[in-house]
Amino acid sequence: METMRIVEANPFFYPFQGGIEHRMHMTSKLFAKRGHDVTILTSRLPGTKEVEETEYGYRIVRVPSRFINIYNPPYVISKNVLETLNGLDADIVNYNYRWAPSFDKDISHYEGKKVFTYHNMWGEGVGLTGMVSEINDNHYRKRLMRYDHIVAITDCVRDDLVRRGVPEDMITVISNCLETFPELSDEEGEFILNLGRMVSTKGLNYLVEAMRDVDYKLIMCGKGPESKKISKLIRKYGLEDRIEMKGWVSEEEKLRLMSTCKFFVMPSIYESYGLAALEALSYGKPIVCTDVDGLPGNVKNAGSYVKPKDSKGLAKAINDLLENDDERRRLSDNALRVVHEFTWDDQIAKTEKLYRSIVDGDDN
């Protein structure tokens, strides 16, 4: 296949880390390995270079930006996005975000071939955040339709977009997956694990409330706008002896906790996929999670499901799994089967075929 000049655009990239950034890194690295010329266009975080050549074969170009830390990720205002993008002379551009007006506007007006990857549910959020998100997505609809194609990361995200009036033939599902799989360990610690950004959509307050009826240790890893609220709630219920908040942990520590936890807990209110779920499955860990959005379609038969915002139901599911060794082993076996259903080798080939069809003008 003829090589392409590909630009991955997003207001955030490494050293800022999240699910979108991880997917960008994986696809860029694998496209570069296949011989394509790959550039990541992003905002310039403090302490980063304007242009950086990475060891993975792709380059990073960062535009001047200002950050306002009112949420995680912060609000970003960037300059010269369209001018910089035009100068990169891409065959195709993939954009990944819809909450950064300077990037949103400039890339939607880019006249070359472009794809939008939809990572989250439409109107995702809780309370005021959800209202703002719904308004933003409704406003973004017109810009979204300027793209040649949309990639959805799950069937659930695709179906939601179709319900919102986006033509189904304009959408292709290309899942997140893992490039490599960890070595499995027989070691098992006496704790259950939750890991990820501490934001309202993760439903962490319901998990803390559930732990009032669970006599077992929970380790929570991550930071975010909800960190102080969760810490305060733990103290309010006197659960300091059961719940340990570790904050952000190193990659090594994260992998150790994933490898040795009894099982993983995700009480999400919204969850288009959840990279942490994918990683937990790769260690053969069962998942107690809510039956929302993309979780059932991706965790499949490796999980025990509860309704969102149901602390009592969550506590029961946790206790039931703690008390049933046979069920944990069954779900563990299922987890390893589920996580091997998709690999990046398969998905990058699918993405490459899609991009080529758009560049050649035969996208359906």
Coordinates of C-alpha atoms in Angstrom, one line a residue:
M1 CA 0.0 0.0 0.0
E2 CA 1.2 3.5 -0.9
T3 CA 2.4 5.4 2.2
M4 CA 0.5 8.4 3.5
R5 CA 1.3 11.6 5.4
I6 CA -1.0 11.3 8.4
V7 CA -1.6 14.0 11.1
E8 CA -3.2 13.1 14.4
A9 CA -4.6 16.3 16.0
N10 CA -5.6 16.8 19.6
P11 CA -5.2 19.7 22.1
F12 CA -3.5 17.3 24.5
F13 CA -0.7 14.8 24.1
Y14 CA 2.1 13.3 26.2
P15 CA 3.3 14.2 28.8
F16 CA -0.5 14.7 29.4
Q17 CA -1.9 11.2 29.7
G18 CA -5.3 9.8 29.1
G19 CA -7.2 7.4 27.0
I20 CA -7.3 9.6 23.9
E21 CA -3.6 10.3 24.2
H22 CA -2.7 6.6 24.6
R23 CA -4.7 5.7 21.5
M24 CA -3.0 8.5 19.5
H25 CA 0.4 7.2 20.6
M26 CA -0.5 3.6 19.6
T27 CA -1.9 4.4 16.2
S28 CA 0.9 6.9 15.4
K29 CA 3.6 4.4 16.4
L30 CA 2.0 1.6 14.4
F31 CA 1.4 3.8 11.3
A32 CA 5.1 4.9 11.4
K33 CA 6.1 1.3 11.7
R34 CA 4.2 0.6 8.5
G35 CA 6.2 3.3 6.7
H36 CA 3.7 6.2 6.9
D37 CA 4.9 9.7 7.7
V38 CA 3.1 10.6 11.0
T39 CA 2.9 13.9 12.8
I40 CA 1.0 14.7 16.0
L41 CA -0.3 18.3 16.2
T42 CA -1.1 19.4 19.7
S43 CA -0.9 22.3 22.1
R44 CA 2.4 23.2 23.7
L45 CA 2.4 22.2 27.4
P46 CA 4.9 24.1 29.7
G47 CA 8.3 22.5 29.5
T48 CA 7.8 20.8 26.1
K49 CA 9.6 21.4 22.8
E50 CA 8.0 23.1 19.8
V51 CA 9.0 20.2 17.6
E52 CA 10.1 16.8 18.8
E53 CA 11.2 13.6 16.9
T54 CA 10.2 10.6 19.0
E55 CA 11.9 7.2 19.3
Y56 CA 8.7 5.7 17.9
G57 CA 9.0 7.1 14.4
Y58 CA 6.5 9.9 14.6
R59 CA 7.1 13.6 15.3
I60 CA 5.2 16.0 17.6
V61 CA 4.5 19.6 16.5
R62 CA 3.2 21.9 19.3
V63 CA 1.5 25.2 18.8
P64 CA 1.6 28.1 21.3
S65 CA -1.1 27.7 23.9
R66 CA -2.5 29.0 27.1
F67 CA -4.1 26.7 29.8
I68 CA -6.9 27.5 32.3
N69 CA -7.1 24.9 35.0
I70 CA -10.8 24.8 35.7
Y71 CA -11.2 21.1 35.0
N72 CA -9.2 18.0 34.1
P73 CA -8.2 18.3 31.3
P74 CA -7.8 22.1 31.5
Y75 CA -9.4 24.5 29.1
V76 CA -6.9 25.4 26.4
I77 CA -6.6 28.3 24.0
S78 CA -4.1 27.7 21.1
K79 CA -2.8 29.9 18.2
N80 CA -2.0 29.1 14.6
V81 CA -3.6 25.7 14.5
L82 CA -5.0 25.9 10.9
E83 CA -1.8 27.6 9.6
T84 CA 0.4 24.9 11.2
L85 CA -1.9 22.2 9.9
N86 CA -1.8 23.5 6.4
G87 CA 2.0 23.6 6.5
L88 CA 2.1 19.9 7.3
D89 CA 0.7 19.0 3.9
A90 CA -1.1 15.9 5.2
D91 CA -2.9 13.4 3.0
I92 CA -5.4 12.9 5.9
V93 CA -6.0 14.4 9.3
N94 CA -7.6 12.6 12.3
Y95 CA -9.0 14.9 15.0
N96 CA -10.0 13.5 18.5
Y97 CA -11.6 16.3 20.6
R98 CA -14.6 18.7 20.7
W99 CA -14.0 20.9 23.8
A100 CA -11.2 23.2 22.6
P101 CA -12.7 26.0 20.4
S102 CA -9.4 27.0 18.8
F103 CA -8.6 23.5 17.7
D104 CA -12.3 22.7 16.9
K105 CA -12.8 25.7 14.7
D106 CA -9.5 25.6 12.8
I107 CA -9.6 21.8 12.1
S108 CA -13.2 21.8 11.0
H109 CA -12.3 24.5 8.4
Y110 CA -9.3 22.5 7.1
E111 CA -10.0 21.8 3.5
G112 CA -8.1 18.6 3.1
K113 CA -9.3 15.1 3.9
K114 CA -10.2 14.7 7.6
V115 CA -11.6 12.1 10.0
F116 CA -13.1 12.7 13.4
T117 CA -12.6 10.0 16.1
Y118 CA -15.4 10.0 18.6
H119 CA -14.2 8.7 22.0
N120 CA -17.0 9.7 24.4
M121 CA -20.8 9.6 24.6
W122 CA -22.8 12.6 23.3
G123 CA -23.6 15.0 26.2
E124 CA -21.4 13.0 28.6
G125 CA -21.3 14.5 32.0
V126 CA -23.2 14.8 35.3
G127 CA -25.1 17.9 36.6
L128 CA -24.0 21.2 35.2
T129 CA -21.1 19.5 33.4
G130 CA -23.6 17.3 31.5
M131 CA -25.7 20.3 30.6
V132 CA -22.7 22.1 29.2
S133 CA -21.5 19.0 27.4
E134 CA -24.9 18.5 25.7
I135 CA -25.0 22.2 24.6
N136 CA -21.4 21.8 23.3
D137 CA -22.1 18.6 21.4
N138 CA -25.3 20.1 19.8
H139 CA -23.3 23.1 18.7
Y140 CA -20.5 20.9 17.4
R141 CA -22.9 18.9 15.2
K142 CA -22.5 21.3 12.2
R143 CA -18.7 21.0 12.4
L144 CA -18.8 17.3 12.8
M145 CA -20.6 17.0 9.5
R146 CA -17.7 18.7 7.7
Y147 CA -15.6 15.6 8.2
D148 CA -15.2 13.0 5.5
H149 CA -15.8 10.2 8.0
I150 CA -16.2 9.4 11.7
V151 CA -14.5 6.7 13.7
A152 CA -16.3 5.5 16.8
I153 CA -14.4 3.5 19.4
T154 CA -17.3 1.3 20.3
D155 CA -20.6 0.0 18.8
C156 CA -22.3 1.9 21.6
V157 CA -20.8 5.3 20.6
R158 CA -21.7 4.6 16.9
D159 CA -25.3 3.7 17.8
D160 CA -25.6 6.9 19.9
L161 CA -24.4 9.0 17.0
V162 CA -26.9 7.4 14.7
R163 CA -29.7 8.1 17.2
R164 CA -28.5 11.7 17.0
G165 CA -29.0 11.8 13.3
V166 CA -25.5 11.1 12.0
P167 CA -25.7 8.8 8.9
E168 CA -24.7 5.3 9.8
D169 CA -22.7 4.9 6.6
M170 CA -20.5 7.8 7.7
I171 CA -19.3 5.9 10.8
T172 CA -16.8 3.0 11.2
V173 CA -16.1 1.3 14.5
I174 CA -12.5 0.8 15.3
S175 CA -12.0 -0.4 18.9
N176 CA -9.3 0.3 21.4
C177 CA -7.1 -2.7 22.2
L178 CA -3.7 -3.7 23.5
E179 CA -0.5 -4.1 21.6
T180 CA 1.1 -6.5 24.1
F181 CA -0.2 -8.6 26.9
P182 CA 1.3 -8.8 30.4
E183 CA 2.8 -11.9 32.0
L184 CA 0.3 -13.3 34.4
S185 CA 1.0 -13.8 38.1
D186 CA -0.4 -16.3 40.6
E187 CA 0.1 -13.7 43.4
E188 CA -3.1 -12.2 44.6
G189 CA -3.4 -9.4 47.2
E190 CA -6.2 -8.9 49.7
F191 CA -7.7 -5.8 48.0
I192 CA -10.0 -4.7 45.2
L193 CA -9.0 -1.9 42.8
N194 CA -10.4 1.2 41.2
L195 CA -8.2 3.2 38.9
G196 CA -8.7 6.3 36.7
R197 CA -9.5 10.0 36.6
M198 CA -11.5 11.2 39.6
V199 CA -14.3 12.9 37.7
S200 CA -18.1 12.9 38.4
T201 CA -18.9 10.6 35.4
K202 CA -16.9 7.8 37.1
G203 CA -19.5 7.4 39.9
L204 CA -16.9 7.1 42.6
N205 CA -19.1 8.6 45.4
Y206 CA -21.4 5.6 44.9
L207 CA -18.5 3.2 45.3
V208 CA -17.5 4.9 48.6
E209 CA -21.1 4.6 49.8
A210 CA -21.1 0.9 48.8
M211 CA -18.0 0.3 50.8
R212 CA -19.9 1.0 54.0
D213 CA -21.4 -2.5 53.4
V214 CA -18.2 -4.2 52.3
D215 CA -15.7 -5.4 54.9
Y216 CA -12.7 -5.5 52.5
K217 CA -9.9 -3.2 51.4
L218 CA -10.4 -0.9 48.3
I219 CA -7.5 0.9 46.7
M220 CA -8.4 3.9 44.6
C221 CA -5.8 5.4 42.2
G222 CA -6.0 8.6 40.3
K223 CA -6.6 12.3 40.7
G224 CA -9.1 14.8 39.4
P225 CA -11.8 17.4 40.3
E226 CA -13.5 14.9 42.5
S227 CA -10.5 13.9 44.6
K228 CA -11.2 16.2 47.6
K229 CA -14.9 15.3 47.6
I230 CA -14.1 11.6 47.6
S231 CA -11.6 12.0 50.4
K232 CA -14.1 14.0 52.4
L233 CA -16.7 11.3 51.9
I234 CA -14.4 8.6 53.1
R235 CA -13.8 10.5 56.3
K236 CA -17.5 11.2 56.7
Y237 CA -18.3 7.5 56.7
G238 CA -15.2 6.5 58.7
L239 CA -13.9 4.3 56.0
E240 CA -10.2 5.3 56.2
D241 CA -9.3 1.7 57.3
R242 CA -11.0 0.2 54.3
I243 CA -10.3 2.7 51.5
E244 CA -6.8 3.8 50.5
M245 CA -6.5 6.7 48.1
K246 CA -3.1 6.5 46.4
G247 CA -3.5 9.4 43.9
W248 CA -1.5 9.1 40.7
V249 CA 0.8 6.1 40.7
S250 CA 3.7 5.2 38.5
E251 CA 3.3 2.9 35.6
E252 CA 5.2 0.2 37.5
E253 CA 2.9 0.6 40.5
K254 CA -0.2 0.6 38.4
L255 CA 0.8 -2.6 36.7
R256 CA 1.6 -4.2 40.1
L257 CA -1.8 -3.3 41.5
M258 CA -3.5 -4.5 38.3
S259 CA -1.6 -7.8 38.5
T260 CA -2.4 -8.5 42.2
C261 CA -5.8 -7.1 42.9
K262 CA -8.7 -9.5 43.6
F263 CA -10.8 -7.8 41.0
F264 CA -11.5 -4.4 39.4
V265 CA -14.5 -2.1 40.2
M266 CA -15.9 0.5 37.8
P267 CA -19.1 2.3 39.1
S268 CA -19.2 4.6 36.0
I269 CA -22.3 6.7 35.2
Y270 CA -20.9 7.2 31.7
E271 CA -18.2 5.0 30.0
S272 CA -17.8 4.8 26.3
Y273 CA -15.1 2.2 26.9
G274 CA -12.6 2.6 29.7
L275 CA -9.0 1.9 29.0
A276 CA -8.5 0.7 32.6
A277 CA -11.1 -2.0 32.0
L278 CA -9.1 -3.3 29.0
E279 CA -6.0 -3.4 31.0
A280 CA -7.7 -5.2 33.9
L281 CA -9.0 -7.8 31.5
S282 CA -5.5 -8.4 30.2
Y283 CA -4.5 -9.5 33.7
G284 CA -7.4 -11.9 33.8
K285 CA -9.2 -9.7 36.4
P286 CA -13.0 -9.9 36.7
I287 CA -14.7 -6.5 36.7
V288 CA -17.7 -5.4 38.8
C289 CA -19.1 -2.5 36.7
T290 CA -22.3 -0.7 35.8
D291 CA -24.3 -1.6 32.7
V292 CA -23.8 1.7 31.0
D293 CA -22.8 2.8 27.5
G294 CA -19.9 0.7 26.1
L295 CA -19.0 -1.3 29.2
P296 CA -21.3 -4.4 28.6
G297 CA -20.3 -4.6 25.0
N298 CA -16.6 -4.6 25.8
V299 CA -16.3 -6.3 29.2
K300 CA -18.9 -8.9 27.9
N301 CA -19.0 -12.1 30.0
A302 CA -16.0 -11.1 32.2
G303 CA -18.0 -8.8 34.4
S304 CA -20.7 -8.7 37.0
Y305 CA -23.1 -5.8 36.2
V306 CA -25.1 -3.4 38.4
K307 CA -27.3 -0.4 37.6
P308 CA -25.6 3.0 37.8
K309 CA -26.0 5.1 41.0
D310 CA -27.0 2.0 43.0
S311 CA -24.7 1.8 46.0
K312 CA -26.6 -1.1 47.6
G313 CA -26.5 -3.1 44.4
L314 CA -22.8 -2.3 43.9
A315 CA -22.1 -3.5 47.5
K316 CA -24.0 -6.8 46.9
A317 CA -22.1 -7.5 43.6
I318 CA -18.7 -6.9 45.3
N319 CA -19.6 -9.1 48.3
D320 CA -21.0 -11.8 46.1
L321 CA -17.8 -12.0 44.0
L322 CA -15.6 -11.8 47.1
E323 CA -17.4 -14.8 48.5
N324 CA -17.4 -17.0 45.4
D325 CA -14.0 -18.2 44.3
D326 CA -15.4 -20.3 41.5
E327 CA -17.2 -17.4 39.9
R328 CA -14.1 -15.2 40.1
R329 CA -12.1 -18.0 38.3
R330 CA -14.8 -18.3 35.7
L331 CA -14.9 -14.6 35.0
S332 CA -11.1 -14.5 35.0
D333 CA -10.9 -17.1 32.3
N334 CA -13.5 -15.1 30.3
A335 CA -11.5 -11.9 30.8
L336 CA -8.5 -13.4 29.0
R337 CA -10.6 -14.6 26.1
V338 CA -12.4 -11.2 25.7
V339 CA -9.2 -9.1 25.7
H340 CA -7.6 -11.2 22.9
E341 CA -10.6 -10.8 20.6
F342 CA -9.1 -7.6 19.1
T343 CA -5.4 -6.7 18.6
W344 CA -3.8 -3.5 17.3
D345 CA -2.5 -5.4 14.4
D346 CA -6.1 -6.0 13.3
Q347 CA -7.3 -2.5 14.1
I348 CA -4.4 -0.6 12.6
A349 CA -4.9 -2.5 9.3
K350 CA -8.6 -1.6 9.4
T351 CA -7.7 2.1 10.1
E352 CA -5.1 2.1 7.3
K353 CA -7.7 0.7 4.8
L354 CA -10.2 3.4 5.8
Y355 CA -7.8 6.2 5.5
R356 CA -6.6 5.0 2.1
S357 CA -10.2 4.8 0.8
I358 CA -10.8 8.4 2.0
V359 CA -7.6 9.7 0.4
D360 CA -8.3 8.0 -2.8
G361 CA -11.9 9.3 -2.8
D362 CA -13.7 6.0 -2.7
D363 CA -15.0 6.2 0.9
N364 CA -18.6 5.0 1.1

